[in-house]
Amino acid sequence: MSRTVFYTAATLDGFLADEHDSLAWLFKQEIDESGPMSYGEFIAGVGAGCLGWTTYDWVLDHEQGRWSYPDLPMWLFTHREVEPVPGVTVARGDVRPVHAAMVEAAAGKDVWVVGGGDLAAQFAEAGLLDRVMVSVAPVTLGAGRPLLPRPFDLRLDAVARNGAFACLEYDVVGPLTT
Ligand SMILES: NC(=O)c1ccc[n+]([C@@H]2O[C@H](COP(=O)([O-])OP(=O)(O)OC[C@H]3O[C@@H](n4cnc5c(N)ncnc54)[C@H](OP(=O)(O)O)[C@@H]3O)[C@@H](O)[C@H]2O)c1
């Protein structure tokens, strides 16, 4: 059965990127590409995904205009009038109909919420985010783009080490209760 997963890397103080959308803190870290929670193993189980405008723009810019996910149906959340790269569908507003379309496209594989954090929170608020998989880098930024900018309860399911990273897997329980 398809799960909807926010798979990402973050700093110890919970940021996906710095205030200028730089990931320099991430790419300098030591990692075993075939180790726990590796990208290769994760992406092999993914059948569709979505991302917000800033992340889409960053990916294209970082790869000099080349699209990193040509074989994956992707949905781009933005309010802008844009002509996305082939394989990417523009979406806006309510995440629920997009989620249904992603699950259908994924055909039993997982759905990847690439980011950012607010988009992942929109899925969690709609009760549509099953899992958070985060590789925590041994660095703090003090400010930047937050991992999950709203309050949720999660259940720790797995812990591993990959190089410099603490690899954490959580089930999403729901809105934070006290
Ligand atoms: N560490 C990692 O592994 C990792 C993973 C993912 C991302 N990142 C980085 O983290 C940063 C995330 O940036 P971000 O926090 O700005 O988040 P983002 O989700 O990438 O972009 C936010 C934008 O997405 C659009 N959006 C989001 N929800 C929408 C909705 N429901 N309907 C229409 N448009 C919607 C809006 O764009 P409009 O301007 O069009 O309104 C919003 O301003 C980026 O620098 C990215 O590269 C890092």
Coordinates of N, CA and C and ligand atoms in Angstrom, one line a residue:
M1 N 0.8 -1.2 0.0 CA 0.0 0.0 0.0 C 0.9 1.3 0.0
S2 N 0.4 2.2 -0.7 CA 1.2 3.5 -0.9 C 1.2 4.3 0.4
R3 N 2.4 4.7 0.8 CA 2.6 5.6 2.0 C 3.0 7.0 1.5
T4 N 2.6 8.0 2.2 CA 3.1 9.3 1.8 C 4.1 9.8 2.8
V5 N 5.3 10.0 2.3 CA 6.5 10.2 3.1 C 7.2 11.5 2.8
F6 N 7.5 12.2 3.9 CA 8.4 13.4 3.8 C 9.8 12.9 4.1
Y7 N 10.6 12.7 3.1 CA 12.0 12.2 3.2 C 12.9 13.4 2.9
T8 N 13.7 13.7 3.9 CA 14.5 14.9 3.7 C 15.7 14.8 4.6
A9 N 16.6 15.9 4.5 CA 17.7 16.1 5.4 C 17.4 17.4 6.2
A10 N 18.0 17.5 7.4 CA 17.8 18.7 8.2 C 18.9 18.9 9.1
T11 N 19.1 20.1 9.6 CA 20.1 20.4 10.6 C 19.6 20.0 11.9
L12 N 20.5 19.9 12.9 CA 20.1 19.5 14.2 C 19.0 20.5 14.8
D13 N 19.1 21.7 14.4 CA 18.1 22.7 14.9 C 16.9 22.8 14.0
G14 N 16.7 21.8 13.1 CA 15.4 21.7 12.4 C 15.2 22.6 11.2
F15 N 16.3 22.8 10.4 CA 16.1 23.6 9.2 C 16.5 22.7 7.9
L16 N 15.7 23.0 6.9 CA 16.0 22.3 5.6 C 17.0 23.0 4.7
A17 N 17.1 24.3 4.9 CA 18.0 25.1 4.2 C 18.3 26.4 5.0
D18 N 19.3 27.1 4.6 CA 19.5 28.4 5.4 C 18.6 29.5 4.8
E19 N 18.7 30.6 5.3 CA 17.8 31.7 4.9 C 18.0 32.1 3.4
H20 N 19.1 31.7 2.8 CA 19.3 32.0 1.4 C 19.1 30.7 0.5
D21 N 18.5 29.7 1.1 CA 18.2 28.5 0.4 C 19.4 27.7 0.1
S22 N 20.5 27.9 0.8 CA 21.7 27.2 0.6 C 21.7 25.8 1.3
L23 N 22.2 24.8 0.6 CA 22.4 23.5 1.3 C 23.9 23.1 1.4
A24 N 24.7 24.1 1.4 CA 26.2 23.9 1.6 C 26.5 23.1 2.8
W25 N 25.7 23.3 3.9 CA 25.9 22.6 5.1 C 25.6 21.1 5.0
L26 N 24.8 20.8 4.0 CA 24.4 19.4 3.8 C 25.5 18.6 2.9
F27 N 25.9 19.3 1.9 CA 26.8 18.6 0.9 C 28.2 18.3 1.4
K28 N 28.5 19.0 2.5 CA 29.9 18.8 3.0 C 29.9 17.6 4.0
Q29 N 28.8 16.9 4.3 CA 28.7 15.9 5.3 C 29.1 14.5 4.7
E30 N 29.7 13.7 5.5 CA 30.1 12.3 5.1 C 28.9 11.4 5.1
I31 N 28.7 10.7 4.0 CA 27.5 9.8 3.9 C 27.9 8.5 3.1
D32 N 27.4 7.4 3.5 CA 27.5 6.1 2.8 C 26.3 6.0 1.9
E33 N 26.5 6.1 0.6 CA 25.4 6.1 -0.4 C 24.6 4.8 -0.4
S34 N 25.2 3.7 0.2 CA 24.4 2.5 0.3 C 24.1 2.1 1.7
G35 N 24.2 3.1 2.6 CA 24.0 2.9 4.0 C 22.5 3.1 4.4
P36 N 22.2 3.1 5.7 CA 20.8 3.3 6.2 C 20.2 4.5 5.6
M37 N 18.9 4.4 5.2 CA 18.0 5.4 4.7 C 18.7 6.1 3.5
S38 N 19.4 5.4 2.7 CA 20.0 6.0 1.5 C 19.0 6.5 0.5
Y39 N 19.4 7.5 -0.2 CA 18.5 8.0 -1.3 C 18.1 6.9 -2.3
G40 N 19.1 6.1 -2.7 CA 18.9 5.1 -3.7 C 17.9 4.1 -3.3
E41 N 18.0 3.7 -2.1 CA 17.0 2.7 -1.6 C 15.6 3.3 -1.5
F42 N 15.6 4.6 -1.0 CA 14.3 5.3 -0.8 C 13.6 5.5 -2.2
I43 N 14.3 6.1 -3.1 CA 13.7 6.5 -4.4 C 13.2 5.3 -5.2
A44 N 13.9 4.1 -5.0 CA 13.4 2.9 -5.7 C 12.0 2.5 -5.3
G45 N 11.5 3.0 -4.2 CA 10.2 2.6 -3.7 C 9.2 3.7 -3.9
V46 N 9.6 4.8 -4.6 CA 8.7 6.0 -4.8 C 8.1 5.9 -6.2
G47 N 6.8 6.3 -6.3 CA 6.1 6.2 -7.6 C 5.6 7.6 -8.0
A48 N 5.6 8.6 -7.1 CA 5.1 9.9 -7.5 C 5.6 10.9 -6.4
G49 N 5.6 12.2 -6.7 CA 6.0 13.1 -5.6 C 5.5 14.5 -5.9
C50 N 5.8 15.4 -4.9 CA 5.4 16.8 -5.1 C 6.4 17.7 -4.4
L51 N 6.4 18.9 -4.8 CA 7.4 19.9 -4.2 C 6.8 21.3 -4.4
G52 N 7.3 22.2 -3.5 CA 6.9 23.6 -3.6 C 7.8 24.3 -4.5
W53 N 7.4 25.6 -4.8 CA 8.1 26.4 -5.8 C 9.6 26.6 -5.5
T54 N 9.9 26.9 -4.2 CA 11.3 27.2 -3.9 C 12.2 26.0 -4.1
T55 N 11.7 24.8 -3.7 CA 12.5 23.6 -3.9 C 12.6 23.3 -5.4
Y56 N 11.5 23.4 -6.1 CA 11.6 23.2 -7.6 C 12.6 24.1 -8.3
D57 N 12.6 25.3 -7.9 CA 13.5 26.3 -8.5 C 14.9 26.0 -8.1
W58 N 15.1 25.6 -6.8 CA 16.5 25.2 -6.3 C 17.0 24.0 -7.1
V59 N 16.2 23.0 -7.3 CA 16.6 21.8 -8.0 C 17.0 22.1 -9.4
L60 N 16.2 22.9 -10.1 CA 16.6 23.2 -11.5 C 17.9 24.1 -11.5
D61 N 18.0 25.0 -10.6 CA 19.1 25.9 -10.6 C 20.4 25.1 -10.3
H62 N 20.3 24.2 -9.3 CA 21.4 23.4 -8.8 C 21.9 22.5 -9.9
E63 N 21.0 22.0 -10.8 CA 21.4 21.0 -11.8 C 21.5 21.7 -13.2
Q64 N 21.7 23.0 -13.2 CA 21.9 23.8 -14.4 C 20.7 23.6 -15.4
G65 N 19.5 23.5 -14.9 CA 18.3 23.4 -15.8 C 17.9 22.0 -16.1
R66 N 18.8 21.0 -15.7 CA 18.4 19.6 -15.9 C 17.4 19.2 -14.8
W67 N 16.4 18.4 -15.2 CA 15.4 18.0 -14.2 C 15.9 16.7 -13.6
S68 N 15.9 16.6 -12.3 CA 16.4 15.4 -11.6 C 15.5 14.2 -11.5
Y69 N 14.2 14.4 -11.8 CA 13.3 13.3 -11.6 C 12.5 13.0 -12.9
P70 N 13.2 12.8 -14.1 CA 12.4 12.7 -15.3 C 11.5 11.5 -15.4
D71 N 11.7 10.5 -14.6 CA 10.9 9.3 -14.6 C 9.8 9.2 -13.6
L72 N 9.7 10.3 -12.8 CA 8.8 10.3 -11.7 C 7.7 11.3 -11.9
P73 N 6.4 10.9 -11.9 CA 5.3 12.0 -12.0 C 5.4 12.9 -10.8
M74 N 5.5 14.2 -11.1 CA 5.7 15.1 -10.0 C 4.7 16.3 -10.1
W75 N 4.2 16.8 -8.9 CA 3.3 17.9 -8.9 C 4.1 19.1 -8.2
L76 N 4.0 20.2 -8.9 CA 4.6 21.4 -8.4 C 3.6 22.4 -7.8
F77 N 3.7 22.7 -6.5 CA 2.8 23.6 -5.9 C 3.3 25.0 -6.0
T78 N 2.5 25.9 -6.7 CA 2.9 27.3 -6.9 C 1.7 28.1 -7.2
H79 N 1.7 29.4 -6.9 CA 0.7 30.3 -7.4 C 1.1 31.0 -8.7
R80 N 2.3 30.7 -9.1 CA 2.8 31.4 -10.3 C 2.3 30.7 -11.6
E81 N 2.2 31.5 -12.6 CA 1.9 31.0 -14.0 C 3.2 30.5 -14.6
V82 N 3.4 29.2 -14.5 CA 4.7 28.7 -15.0 C 4.5 27.5 -16.0
E83 N 5.4 27.3 -16.9 CA 5.4 26.2 -17.8 C 6.5 25.2 -17.2
P84 N 6.0 24.2 -16.4 CA 7.0 23.3 -15.8 C 7.7 22.4 -16.8
V85 N 8.8 21.7 -16.3 CA 9.5 20.8 -17.2 C 8.5 19.6 -17.4
P86 N 8.7 18.8 -18.5 CA 7.9 17.6 -18.8 C 7.8 16.7 -17.6
G87 N 6.6 16.2 -17.3 CA 6.4 15.2 -16.2 C 6.0 15.9 -15.0
V88 N 6.0 17.2 -15.0 CA 5.6 18.0 -13.8 C 4.3 18.7 -14.0
T89 N 3.3 18.5 -13.1 CA 2.0 19.1 -13.2 C 1.9 20.3 -12.2
V90 N 1.4 21.4 -12.6 CA 1.3 22.5 -11.6 C 0.0 22.3 -10.8
A91 N 0.1 22.6 -9.5 CA -1.0 22.4 -8.6 C -1.0 23.6 -7.6
R92 N -2.2 23.9 -7.1 CA -2.2 25.0 -6.1 C -3.4 24.7 -5.1
G93 N -3.3 25.3 -3.9 CA -4.4 25.2 -3.0 C -4.4 23.9 -2.2
D94 N -5.6 23.4 -2.1 CA -5.9 22.1 -1.3 C -5.0 21.0 -1.8
V95 N -4.3 20.4 -0.8 CA -3.4 19.3 -1.2 C -4.2 17.9 -1.4
R96 N -5.5 17.9 -1.0 CA -6.1 16.6 -1.0 C -6.4 16.0 -2.4
P97 N -6.9 16.8 -3.4 CA -7.0 16.2 -4.7 C -5.7 15.9 -5.4
V98 N -4.6 16.6 -5.0 CA -3.3 16.3 -5.6 C -2.8 15.0 -5.0
H99 N -3.1 14.8 -3.7 CA -2.7 13.6 -3.0 C -3.4 12.4 -3.7
A100 N -4.7 12.5 -4.0 CA -5.4 11.4 -4.6 C -4.7 11.1 -6.0
A101 N -4.4 12.1 -6.7 CA -3.8 11.9 -8.1 C -2.4 11.3 -7.9
M102 N -1.6 11.7 -6.9 CA -0.3 11.1 -6.7 C -0.4 9.6 -6.3
V103 N -1.3 9.3 -5.4 CA -1.5 7.9 -5.0 C -1.8 7.0 -6.2
E104 N -2.7 7.6 -7.1 CA -3.1 6.8 -8.3 C -1.9 6.6 -9.2
A105 N -1.1 7.7 -9.4 CA 0.0 7.6 -10.3 C 1.1 6.7 -9.7
A106 N 1.2 6.7 -8.4 CA 2.3 5.9 -7.8 C 2.0 4.4 -7.9
A107 N 0.7 4.0 -8.1 CA 0.4 2.6 -8.4 C 0.9 1.6 -7.3
G108 N 0.7 2.0 -6.1 CA 1.2 1.1 -5.0 C 2.5 1.4 -4.4
K109 N 3.3 2.2 -5.1 CA 4.6 2.7 -4.6 C 4.3 3.9 -3.7
D110 N 5.4 4.3 -3.0 CA 5.2 5.4 -2.1 C 5.1 6.8 -2.8
V111 N 4.5 7.7 -2.1 CA 4.4 9.1 -2.5 C 5.5 9.9 -1.7
W112 N 6.3 10.7 -2.4 CA 7.3 11.5 -1.8 C 7.0 13.0 -1.7
V113 N 6.8 13.5 -0.5 CA 6.7 14.9 -0.4 C 8.1 15.4 -0.2
V114 N 8.6 16.1 -1.3 CA 10.1 16.5 -1.3 C 10.3 17.6 -0.4
G115 N 9.4 18.5 -0.2 CA 9.5 19.7 0.6 C 9.0 20.9 -0.2
G116 N 9.0 22.1 0.5 CA 9.5 22.3 1.8 C 8.6 21.9 3.0
G117 N 9.0 22.4 4.1 CA 8.4 22.0 5.3 C 6.9 22.4 5.4
D118 N 6.6 23.6 4.9 CA 5.2 24.1 5.0 C 4.3 23.2 4.2
L119 N 4.8 22.8 3.0 CA 4.0 21.9 2.1 C 3.8 20.5 2.9
A120 N 4.8 20.0 3.5 CA 4.7 18.7 4.2 C 3.7 18.9 5.3
A121 N 3.7 20.1 6.0 CA 2.7 20.3 7.1 C 1.3 20.4 6.5
Q122 N 1.1 20.9 5.3 CA -0.2 20.9 4.7 C -0.8 19.5 4.6
F123 N 0.1 18.6 4.2 CA -0.3 17.2 4.0 C -0.6 16.6 5.4
A124 N 0.2 16.9 6.4 CA 0.0 16.4 7.7 C -1.3 16.9 8.3
E125 N -1.6 18.2 8.1 CA -2.8 18.7 8.6 C -4.0 18.1 8.0
A126 N -3.9 17.7 6.8 CA -5.0 17.0 6.1 C -5.1 15.5 6.4
G127 N -4.2 15.1 7.3 CA -4.2 13.7 7.7 C -3.6 12.8 6.6
L128 N -2.8 13.3 5.7 CA -2.4 12.6 4.6 C -0.9 12.3 4.6
L129 N -0.2 12.7 5.6 CA 1.3 12.4 5.7 C 1.5 11.2 6.7
D130 N 2.0 10.1 6.2 CA 2.2 8.9 7.0 C 3.5 8.9 7.8
R131 N 4.5 9.4 7.1 CA 5.8 9.2 7.7 C 6.8 10.3 7.4
V132 N 7.7 10.6 8.4 CA 8.7 11.6 8.2 C 10.0 10.8 8.4
M133 N 10.9 10.9 7.3 CA 12.2 10.2 7.3 C 13.2 11.4 7.2
V134 N 14.0 11.6 8.3 CA 14.9 12.8 8.3 C 16.3 12.3 8.6
S135 N 17.2 12.7 7.8 CA 18.6 12.6 8.1 C 19.2 13.8 8.7
V136 N 19.5 13.7 10.0 CA 19.9 14.9 10.7 C 21.4 15.1 10.6
A137 N 21.8 16.3 10.1 CA 23.2 16.6 9.9 C 23.7 17.3 11.2
P138 N 25.0 17.0 11.6 CA 25.6 17.6 12.8 C 26.0 19.0 12.6
V139 N 25.0 19.9 12.4 CA 25.2 21.3 12.2 C 24.0 22.1 12.7
T140 N 24.2 23.2 13.2 CA 23.1 24.1 13.5 C 23.2 25.4 12.6
L141 N 22.1 26.0 12.3 CA 22.1 27.2 11.5 C 21.6 28.4 12.2
G142 N 20.7 28.2 13.2 CA 20.1 29.3 13.9 C 18.9 29.9 13.3
A143 N 18.8 29.7 11.9 CA 17.7 30.3 11.2 C 17.7 29.6 9.8
G144 N 16.5 29.7 9.1 CA 16.5 29.1 7.8 C 15.1 28.7 7.5
R145 N 15.0 27.7 6.6 CA 13.7 27.1 6.2 C 13.3 26.0 7.1
P146 N 12.2 26.1 7.8 CA 12.0 25.1 8.9 C 11.5 23.7 8.3
L147 N 11.9 22.7 9.1 CA 11.5 21.3 8.7 C 10.0 21.1 8.7
L148 N 9.4 21.4 9.8 CA 7.9 21.3 9.9 C 7.4 22.4 10.8
P149 N 6.9 23.5 10.1 CA 6.7 24.7 10.9 C 5.4 24.8 11.7
R150 N 4.7 23.6 11.9 CA 3.5 23.6 12.7 C 3.5 22.4 13.6
P151 N 2.7 22.4 14.7 CA 2.8 21.4 15.8 C 2.2 20.1 15.5
F152 N 3.0 19.0 15.5 CA 2.4 17.6 15.3 C 3.0 16.7 16.3
D153 N 2.3 15.6 16.6 CA 2.9 14.5 17.3 C 3.4 13.5 16.3
L154 N 4.6 12.9 16.6 CA 5.1 11.9 15.8 C 5.5 10.7 16.7
R155 N 5.6 9.5 16.1 CA 6.1 8.4 16.9 C 7.4 7.8 16.3
L156 N 8.4 7.8 17.1 CA 9.7 7.4 16.6 C 9.6 5.9 16.3
D157 N 10.0 5.5 15.1 CA 9.9 4.1 14.6 C 11.3 3.5 14.4
A158 N 12.3 4.2 13.9 CA 13.6 3.6 13.7 C 14.7 4.7 13.8
V159 N 15.8 4.2 14.2 CA 17.0 5.1 14.4 C 18.2 4.4 13.8
A160 N 19.0 5.1 13.0 CA 20.2 4.5 12.5 C 21.3 5.6 12.3
R161 N 22.5 5.1 12.1 CA 23.6 6.1 11.8 C 24.1 5.9 10.4
N162 N 24.2 6.9 9.6 CA 24.8 6.8 8.3 C 25.9 7.9 8.2
G163 N 27.1 7.6 8.3 CA 28.2 8.6 8.3 C 28.0 9.6 9.3
A164 N 27.9 10.9 8.9 CA 27.7 12.0 9.9 C 26.3 12.1 10.3
F165 N 25.4 11.4 9.7 CA 23.9 11.6 9.9 C 23.3 10.7 10.9
A166 N 22.4 11.3 11.7 CA 21.4 10.5 12.5 C 20.2 10.3 11.6
C167 N 19.8 9.1 11.3 CA 18.7 8.8 10.4 C 17.5 8.4 11.3
L168 N 16.5 9.2 11.2 CA 15.3 9.0 12.1 C 14.1 8.8 11.2
E169 N 13.3 7.8 11.6 CA 12.0 7.5 10.9 C 10.9 7.6 11.9
Y170 N 9.9 8.4 11.5 CA 8.7 8.7 12.4 C 7.4 8.4 11.7
D171 N 6.5 7.8 12.4 CA 5.1 7.8 11.9 C 4.4 9.1 12.4
V172 N 3.6 9.7 11.5 CA 2.9 10.9 11.9 C 1.6 10.5 12.6
V173 N 1.5 11.0 13.9 CA 0.3 10.7 14.7 C -0.8 11.6 14.4
G174 N -0.5 12.9 14.3 CA -1.6 13.9 14.1 C -1.2 15.2 14.7
P175 N -2.2 16.2 14.8 CA -1.9 17.4 15.5 C -1.4 17.2 16.9
L176 N -0.5 18.1 17.3 CA 0.1 18.0 18.7 C -1.0 18.1 19.7
T177 N -1.0 17.1 20.6 CA -1.9 17.2 21.8 C -1.1 17.3 23.1
T178 N -1.7 18.0 24.0 CA -0.9 18.2 25.3 C -1.6 17.5 26.4
Ligands
LIG1 N1 17.3 19.5 3.2 C1 16.7 19.0 2.3 O1 16.9 17.8 2.0 C2 15.7 19.7 1.5 C3 14.5 19.1 1.0 C4 13.6 19.9 0.4 C5 13.8 21.3 0.2 N2 14.9 21.8 0.7 C6 15.2 23.3 0.6 O2 14.4 23.9 1.6 C7 13.9 25.1 1.1 C8 12.4 25.0 1.2 O3 11.8 26.2 0.7 P1 10.4 26.7 1.3 O4 10.4 26.6 2.8 O5 10.2 28.1 0.7 O6 9.3 25.7 0.7 P2 8.8 25.2 -0.7 O7 7.7 24.3 -0.4 O8 9.9 24.6 -1.5 O9 8.3 26.5 -1.5 C9 7.3 27.3 -0.9 C10 6.4 27.8 -2.0 O10 5.6 26.8 -2.6 C11 4.4 27.3 -3.0 N3 3.3 26.5 -2.3 C12 3.4 25.8 -1.2 N4 2.2 25.3 -0.9 C13 1.3 25.7 -1.8 C14 0.0 25.5 -2.1 N5 -0.8 24.8 -1.3 N6 -0.6 26.1 -3.2 C15 0.2 26.8 -4.1 N7 1.5 27.1 -3.9 C16 2.1 26.5 -2.8 C17 4.4 28.7 -2.7 O11 5.0 29.3 -3.9 P3 4.5 30.7 -4.6 O12 5.6 31.6 -4.5 O13 4.2 30.2 -6.0 O14 3.2 31.1 -3.9 C18 5.4 28.8 -1.5 O15 5.9 30.1 -1.4 C19 14.4 25.3 -0.4 O16 15.6 26.0 -0.3 C20 14.7 23.8 -0.8 O17 15.8 23.8 -1.7 C21 15.9 21.1 1.3

